Coordinates of C-alpha atoms in Angstrom, one line a residue:
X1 CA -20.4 80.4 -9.7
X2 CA -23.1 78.1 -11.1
X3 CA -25.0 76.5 -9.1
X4 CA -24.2 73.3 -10.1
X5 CA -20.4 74.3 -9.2
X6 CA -22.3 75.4 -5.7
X7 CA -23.7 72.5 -4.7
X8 CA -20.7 70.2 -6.0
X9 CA -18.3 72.6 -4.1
X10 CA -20.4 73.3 -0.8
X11 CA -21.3 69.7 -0.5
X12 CA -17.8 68.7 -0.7
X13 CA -16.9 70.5 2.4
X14 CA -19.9 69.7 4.2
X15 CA -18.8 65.6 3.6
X16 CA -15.5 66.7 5.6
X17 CA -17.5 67.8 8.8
X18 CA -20.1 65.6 8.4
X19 CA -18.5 64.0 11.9
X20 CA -21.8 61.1 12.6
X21 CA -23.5 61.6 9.0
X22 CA -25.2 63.4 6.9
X23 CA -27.6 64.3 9.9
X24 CA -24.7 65.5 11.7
X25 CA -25.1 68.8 9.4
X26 CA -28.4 69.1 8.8
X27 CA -28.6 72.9 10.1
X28 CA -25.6 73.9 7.9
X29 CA -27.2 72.0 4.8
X30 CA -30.6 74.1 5.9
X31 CA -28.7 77.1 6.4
X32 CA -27.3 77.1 2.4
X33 CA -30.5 75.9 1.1
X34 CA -33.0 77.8 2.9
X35 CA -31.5 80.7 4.3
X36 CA -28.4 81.7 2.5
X37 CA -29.6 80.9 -0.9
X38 CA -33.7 80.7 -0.7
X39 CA -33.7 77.2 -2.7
X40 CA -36.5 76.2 -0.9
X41 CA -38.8 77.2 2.3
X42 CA -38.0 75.4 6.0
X43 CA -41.1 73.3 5.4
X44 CA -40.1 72.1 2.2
X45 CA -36.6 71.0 3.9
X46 CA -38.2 69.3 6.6
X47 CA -40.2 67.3 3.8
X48 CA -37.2 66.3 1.6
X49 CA -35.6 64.9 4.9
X50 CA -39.1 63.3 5.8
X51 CA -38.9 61.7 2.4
X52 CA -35.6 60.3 3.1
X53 CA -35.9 59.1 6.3
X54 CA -39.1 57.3 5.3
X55 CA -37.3 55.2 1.8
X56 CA -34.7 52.2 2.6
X57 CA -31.3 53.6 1.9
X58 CA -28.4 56.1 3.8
X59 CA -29.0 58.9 5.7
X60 CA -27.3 60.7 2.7
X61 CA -30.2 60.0 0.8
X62 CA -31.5 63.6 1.6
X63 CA -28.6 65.6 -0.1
X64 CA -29.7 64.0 -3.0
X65 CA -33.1 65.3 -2.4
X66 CA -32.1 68.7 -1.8
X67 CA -30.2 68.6 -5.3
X68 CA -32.5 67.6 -7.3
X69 CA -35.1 70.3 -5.5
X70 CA -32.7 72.8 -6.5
X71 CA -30.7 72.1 -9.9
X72 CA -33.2 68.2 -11.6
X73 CA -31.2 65.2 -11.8
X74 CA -27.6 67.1 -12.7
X75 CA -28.5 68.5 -8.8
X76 CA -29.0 65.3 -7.0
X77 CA -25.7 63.7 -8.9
X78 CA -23.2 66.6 -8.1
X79 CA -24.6 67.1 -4.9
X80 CA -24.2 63.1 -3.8
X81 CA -20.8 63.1 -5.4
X82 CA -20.0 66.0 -3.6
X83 CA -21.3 64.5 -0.3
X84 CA -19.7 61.2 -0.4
X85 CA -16.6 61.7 -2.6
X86 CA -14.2 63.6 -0.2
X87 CA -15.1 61.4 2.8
X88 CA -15.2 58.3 1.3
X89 CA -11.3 59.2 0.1
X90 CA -10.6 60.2 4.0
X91 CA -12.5 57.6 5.4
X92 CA -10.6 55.2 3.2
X93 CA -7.0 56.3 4.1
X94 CA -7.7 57.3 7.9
X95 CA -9.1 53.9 8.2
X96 CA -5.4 52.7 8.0
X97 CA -3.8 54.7 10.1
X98 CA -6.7 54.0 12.6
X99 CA -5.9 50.2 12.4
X100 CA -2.4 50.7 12.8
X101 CA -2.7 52.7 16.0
X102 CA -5.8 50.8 17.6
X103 CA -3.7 50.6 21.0
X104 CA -3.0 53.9 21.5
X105 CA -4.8 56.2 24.2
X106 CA -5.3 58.9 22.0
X107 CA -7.1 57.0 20.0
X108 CA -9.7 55.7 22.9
X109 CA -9.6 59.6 23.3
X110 CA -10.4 60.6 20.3
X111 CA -13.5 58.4 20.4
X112 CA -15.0 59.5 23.4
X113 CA -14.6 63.4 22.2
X114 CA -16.3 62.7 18.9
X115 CA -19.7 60.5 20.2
X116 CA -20.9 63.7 22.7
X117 CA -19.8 65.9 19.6
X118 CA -21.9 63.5 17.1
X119 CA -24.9 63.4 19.2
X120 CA -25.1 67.1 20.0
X121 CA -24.9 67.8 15.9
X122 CA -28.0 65.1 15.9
X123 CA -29.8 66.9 18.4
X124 CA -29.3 70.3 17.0
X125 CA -30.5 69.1 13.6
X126 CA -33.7 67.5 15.5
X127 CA -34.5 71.5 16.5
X128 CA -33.8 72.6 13.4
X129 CA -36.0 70.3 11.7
X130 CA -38.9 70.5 14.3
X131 CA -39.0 74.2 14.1
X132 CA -39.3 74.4 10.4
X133 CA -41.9 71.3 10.3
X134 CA -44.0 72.3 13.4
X135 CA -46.5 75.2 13.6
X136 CA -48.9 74.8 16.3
X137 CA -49.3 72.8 19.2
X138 CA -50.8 69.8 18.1
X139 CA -47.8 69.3 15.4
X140 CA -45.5 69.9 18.6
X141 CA -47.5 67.6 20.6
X142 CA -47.3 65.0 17.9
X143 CA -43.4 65.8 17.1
X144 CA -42.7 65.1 21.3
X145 CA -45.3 62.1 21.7
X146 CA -43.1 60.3 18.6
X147 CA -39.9 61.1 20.2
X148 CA -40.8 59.4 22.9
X149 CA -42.2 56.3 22.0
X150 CA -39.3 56.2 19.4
X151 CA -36.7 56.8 22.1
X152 CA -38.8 54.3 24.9
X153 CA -40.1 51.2 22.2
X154 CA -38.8 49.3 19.8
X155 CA -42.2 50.3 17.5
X156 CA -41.3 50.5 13.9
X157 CA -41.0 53.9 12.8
X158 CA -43.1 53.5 10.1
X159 CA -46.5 52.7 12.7
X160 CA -45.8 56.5 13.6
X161 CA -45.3 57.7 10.1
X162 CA -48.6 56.4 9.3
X163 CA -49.9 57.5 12.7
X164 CA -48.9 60.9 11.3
X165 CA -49.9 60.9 8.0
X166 CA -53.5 59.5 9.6
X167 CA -53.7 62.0 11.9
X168 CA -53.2 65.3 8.7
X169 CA -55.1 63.2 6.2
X170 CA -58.4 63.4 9.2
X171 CA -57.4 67.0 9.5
X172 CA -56.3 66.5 13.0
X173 CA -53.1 68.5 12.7

């Protein structure tokens, strides 16, 4: 299979589990790219997602990313079409049928399985990504001290990318 016809094709099933986003997945994405296929090292994943978290847009922004890394521009197009296509079609007709049936218990059910579900695929991929970005204690000191004042302030995340951007450019970390 090309890998075009790959990305298109893997991509396309990742959108259907993609339960919370595109960051929902992150360690299946990083298992195909890094591990399965060798596209690219675990530090050059954590960058493309760094990179996309960082520019205004969706979450999604880092499967384009990872296409382009891997196959140019016909990368980053199959590999967002293959992302948002299928669940944009699902999202579009389940959408219905959830409006239809927004009084139903199983519904209220169904909600309360999937946000637990959701945040423990966020969490994973925040290991995933701190283990391939962090190699020494003062990048894990710098990865917790930013979770935390992320998670307790309202500080702009862009004050602790440039914290962290200050703090290699000095040679700090």
């Amino acid at each position: 299979m090309s890998v075009l016809l790959s990305l298109l094709a893997t991509f396309s099933l990742f959108s259907l589990m993609a339960v919370g986003g595109a960051n929902a997945i992150l360690p299946e994405i990083h298992r195909y790219v890094v591990e399965s296929n060798g596209w690219m090292s675990g530090a050059e994943f954590a960058a493309l997602f760094a990179i996309a978290q960082a520019a205004p847009g969706p979450n999604v922004l880092v499967v384009s990313l990872i296409g382009w890394k891997v196959a140019g521009i016909p990368g980053a197009l199959v590999s967002t079409l293959g992302m948002c296509g299928p669940s944009s079609l699902l999202s579009f007709y389940v959408a219905r049928l959830w409006h239809r049936f927004r009084a139903s218990p199983w519904r209220r059910a169904i909600e309360r399985g999937l946000a637990p579900v959701t945040i423990g695929l966020v969490l994973g991929s925040a290991w995933l990504l701190s283990r391939s970005a962090n190699d020494g204690w003062a990048t894990w000191l710098l990865c917790g001290t930013t979770a935390v004042v992320a998670w307790r302030t309202r500080l702009n995340p862009l004050w602790l990318l440039g914290a962290g951007a200050l703090l290699g450019w000095l040679g700090v970390l």
